[in-house]
Amino acid sequence: MGMRIVFVIDSFNLNNGTAATARRYAEELRKRGHEVTILAAGSADGNKTGIRKLRIPFFQPLIEKQGFCFARPNDEAYYRAFRNADIIHFFLPTWFCRRGNL
């Protein structure tokens, strides 16, 4: 049986380099028999736990123009995803990822 892996990333479904890398990485791990759960902003689907987006006043239009979004830290979601995980991978040093690392 494969490992249970959790990816913690603000933006998983948008078109930026980090999200594209995370999607390819998760796909390859699943092909090898691992269970990959994603914690990211947006709606839940399949193995993705949807987290509320964090909106940053004044800068939000620029953030969206760059093809990115931030996720709002959620202690309950971290607990549910991490409790049976073998590996937890934090992709960026954002507030969402850093909070999950406490």
PDB file of C-alpha atoms in Angstrom:
ATOM      1  CA  MET A   1       0.000   0.000   0.000  1.00  0.00           C
ATOM      2  CA  GLY A   2       1.198   3.486  -0.818  1.00  0.00           C
ATOM      3  CA  MET A   3       1.685   6.450   1.462  1.00  0.00           C
ATOM      4  CA  ARG A   4      -0.958   9.006   2.427  1.00  0.00           C
ATOM      5  CA  ILE A   5       0.375  12.364   1.282  1.00  0.00           C
ATOM      6  CA  VAL A   6      -1.140  15.813   1.849  1.00  0.00           C
ATOM      7  CA  PHE A   7      -0.290  18.796  -0.342  1.00  0.00           C
ATOM      8  CA  VAL A   8      -0.861  22.195   1.277  1.00  0.00           C
ATOM      9  CA  ILE A   9      -0.971  24.852  -1.422  1.00  0.00           C
ATOM     10  CA  ASP A  10      -2.948  28.086  -1.701  1.00  0.00           C
ATOM     11  CA  SER A  11      -3.855  27.771  -5.358  1.00  0.00           C
ATOM     12  CA  PHE A  12      -4.220  24.350  -7.003  1.00  0.00           C
ATOM     13  CA  ASN A  13      -6.590  24.847  -9.946  1.00  0.00           C
ATOM     14  CA  LEU A  14      -5.293  28.129 -11.324  1.00  0.00           C
ATOM     15  CA  ASN A  15      -2.716  28.451 -14.082  1.00  0.00           C
ATOM     16  CA  ASN A  16       0.530  29.309 -12.370  1.00  0.00           C
ATOM     17  CA  GLY A  17       3.782  27.390 -12.215  1.00  0.00           C
ATOM     18  CA  THR A  18       3.464  26.183  -8.641  1.00  0.00           C
ATOM     19  CA  ALA A  19      -0.074  24.875  -9.177  1.00  0.00           C
ATOM     20  CA  ALA A  20       0.912  23.151 -12.432  1.00  0.00           C
ATOM     21  CA  THR A  21       3.854  21.476 -10.702  1.00  0.00           C
ATOM     22  CA  ALA A  22       1.659  20.353  -7.799  1.00  0.00           C
ATOM     23  CA  ARG A  23      -0.936  18.873 -10.182  1.00  0.00           C
ATOM     24  CA  ARG A  24       1.687  16.922 -12.140  1.00  0.00           C
ATOM     25  CA  TYR A  25       3.403  15.769  -8.938  1.00  0.00           C
ATOM     26  CA  ALA A  26       0.096  14.555  -7.440  1.00  0.00           C
ATOM     27  CA  GLU A  27      -0.799  12.726 -10.653  1.00  0.00           C
ATOM     28  CA  GLU A  28       2.537  10.891 -10.761  1.00  0.00           C
ATOM     29  CA  LEU A  29       2.321   9.946  -7.082  1.00  0.00           C
ATOM     30  CA  ARG A  30      -1.188   8.546  -7.612  1.00  0.00           C
ATOM     31  CA  LYS A  31       0.042   6.501 -10.589  1.00  0.00           C
ATOM     32  CA  ARG A  32       2.533   4.909  -8.192  1.00  0.00           C
ATOM     33  CA  GLY A  33      -0.212   3.913  -5.759  1.00  0.00           C
ATOM     34  CA  HIS A  34      -0.054   6.752  -3.246  1.00  0.00           C
ATOM     35  CA  GLU A  35      -3.101   8.556  -1.878  1.00  0.00           C
ATOM     36  CA  VAL A  36      -2.718  12.316  -2.374  1.00  0.00           C
ATOM     37  CA  THR A  37      -5.033  14.805  -0.662  1.00  0.00           C
ATOM     38  CA  ILE A  38      -4.939  18.478  -1.603  1.00  0.00           C
ATOM     39  CA  LEU A  39      -5.707  21.374   0.753  1.00  0.00           C
ATOM     40  CA  ALA A  40      -6.239  24.468  -1.386  1.00  0.00           C
ATOM     41  CA  ALA A  41      -8.489  27.466  -1.931  1.00  0.00           C
ATOM     42  CA  GLY A  42     -11.669  26.962  -3.898  1.00  0.00           C
ATOM     43  CA  SER A  43     -14.335  24.308  -4.054  1.00  0.00           C
ATOM     44  CA  ALA A  44     -13.787  20.687  -3.068  1.00  0.00           C
ATOM     45  CA  ASP A  45     -13.592  18.030  -5.763  1.00  0.00           C
ATOM     46  CA  GLY A  46     -12.277  14.487  -5.718  1.00  0.00           C
ATOM     47  CA  ASN A  47      -9.251  14.421  -3.433  1.00  0.00           C
ATOM     48  CA  LYS A  48      -9.227  18.184  -2.919  1.00  0.00           C
ATOM     49  CA  THR A  49     -10.471  19.757   0.298  1.00  0.00           C
ATOM     50  CA  GLY A  50     -11.780  23.206  -0.568  1.00  0.00           C
ATOM     51  CA  ILE A  51     -10.704  26.087   1.643  1.00  0.00           C
ATOM     52  CA  ARG A  52     -12.148  29.600   1.695  1.00  0.00           C
ATOM     53  CA  LYS A  53     -10.129  32.153  -0.241  1.00  0.00           C
ATOM     54  CA  LEU A  54      -8.360  34.922   1.603  1.00  0.00           C
ATOM     55  CA  ARG A  55      -9.043  38.291   0.025  1.00  0.00           C
ATOM     56  CA  ILE A  56      -6.481  41.042   0.520  1.00  0.00           C
ATOM     57  CA  PRO A  57      -7.937  44.540   0.144  1.00  0.00           C
ATOM     58  CA  PHE A  58      -6.334  46.827  -2.421  1.00  0.00           C
ATOM     59  CA  PHE A  59      -4.037  44.067  -3.753  1.00  0.00           C
ATOM     60  CA  GLN A  60      -6.752  41.560  -4.721  1.00  0.00           C
ATOM     61  CA  PRO A  61      -7.053  42.681  -8.384  1.00  0.00           C
ATOM     62  CA  LEU A  62      -3.275  42.367  -8.815  1.00  0.00           C
ATOM     63  CA  ILE A  63      -3.236  38.936  -7.153  1.00  0.00           C
ATOM     64  CA  GLU A  64      -5.995  37.689  -9.477  1.00  0.00           C
ATOM     65  CA  LYS A  65      -4.330  39.244 -12.529  1.00  0.00           C
ATOM     66  CA  GLN A  66      -1.228  37.182 -11.736  1.00  0.00           C
ATOM     67  CA  GLY A  67      -3.317  33.993 -11.762  1.00  0.00           C
ATOM     68  CA  PHE A  68      -3.076  33.362  -8.042  1.00  0.00           C
ATOM     69  CA  CYS A  69      -5.221  33.291  -4.920  1.00  0.00           C
ATOM     70  CA  PHE A  70      -4.514  32.876  -1.234  1.00  0.00           C
ATOM     71  CA  ALA A  71      -6.259  30.367   1.038  1.00  0.00           C
ATOM     72  CA  ARG A  72      -7.551  31.290   4.477  1.00  0.00           C
ATOM     73  CA  PRO A  73      -5.946  29.209   7.275  1.00  0.00           C
ATOM     74  CA  ASN A  74      -8.359  26.611   8.661  1.00  0.00           C
ATOM     75  CA  ASP A  75      -7.302  24.617  11.738  1.00  0.00           C
ATOM     76  CA  GLU A  76     -10.136  22.077  11.407  1.00  0.00           C
ATOM     77  CA  ALA A  77      -9.195  21.307   7.789  1.00  0.00           C
ATOM     78  CA  TYR A  78      -5.540  20.867   8.772  1.00  0.00           C
ATOM     79  CA  TYR A  79      -6.488  18.467  11.554  1.00  0.00           C
ATOM     80  CA  ARG A  80      -8.757  16.333   9.340  1.00  0.00           C
ATOM     81  CA  ALA A  81      -6.182  16.145   6.534  1.00  0.00           C
ATOM     82  CA  PHE A  82      -3.074  15.655   8.669  1.00  0.00           C
ATOM     83  CA  ARG A  83      -4.283  13.126  11.251  1.00  0.00           C
ATOM     84  CA  ASN A  84      -3.600  10.035   9.096  1.00  0.00           C
ATOM     85  CA  ALA A  85      -0.949  11.468   6.775  1.00  0.00           C
ATOM     86  CA  ASP A  86       2.453   9.893   6.273  1.00  0.00           C
ATOM     87  CA  ILE A  87       3.895  12.985   4.560  1.00  0.00           C
ATOM     88  CA  ILE A  88       2.731  16.608   4.473  1.00  0.00           C
ATOM     89  CA  HIS A  89       4.185  18.842   1.769  1.00  0.00           C
ATOM     90  CA  PHE A  90       3.912  22.639   2.127  1.00  0.00           C
ATOM     91  CA  PHE A  91       4.469  24.345  -1.210  1.00  0.00           C
ATOM     92  CA  LEU A  92       4.853  28.044  -0.376  1.00  0.00           C
ATOM     93  CA  PRO A  93       5.768  30.161   2.666  1.00  0.00           C
ATOM     94  CA  THR A  94       2.328  31.821   2.694  1.00  0.00           C
ATOM     95  CA  TRP A  95       0.135  32.403   5.732  1.00  0.00           C
ATOM     96  CA  PHE A  96      -1.960  29.313   4.824  1.00  0.00           C
ATOM     97  CA  CYS A  97       1.037  26.975   4.573  1.00  0.00           C
ATOM     98  CA  ARG A  98       2.865  28.425   7.569  1.00  0.00           C
ATOM     99  CA  ARG A  99      -0.191  28.116   9.820  1.00  0.00           C
ATOM    100  CA  GLY A 100      -0.568  24.469   8.874  1.00  0.00           C
ATOM    101  CA  ASN A 101       3.033  23.845   9.882  1.00  0.00           C
ATOM    102  CA  LEU A 102       2.453  24.784  13.548  1.00  0.00           C
TER     103      LEU A 102
END
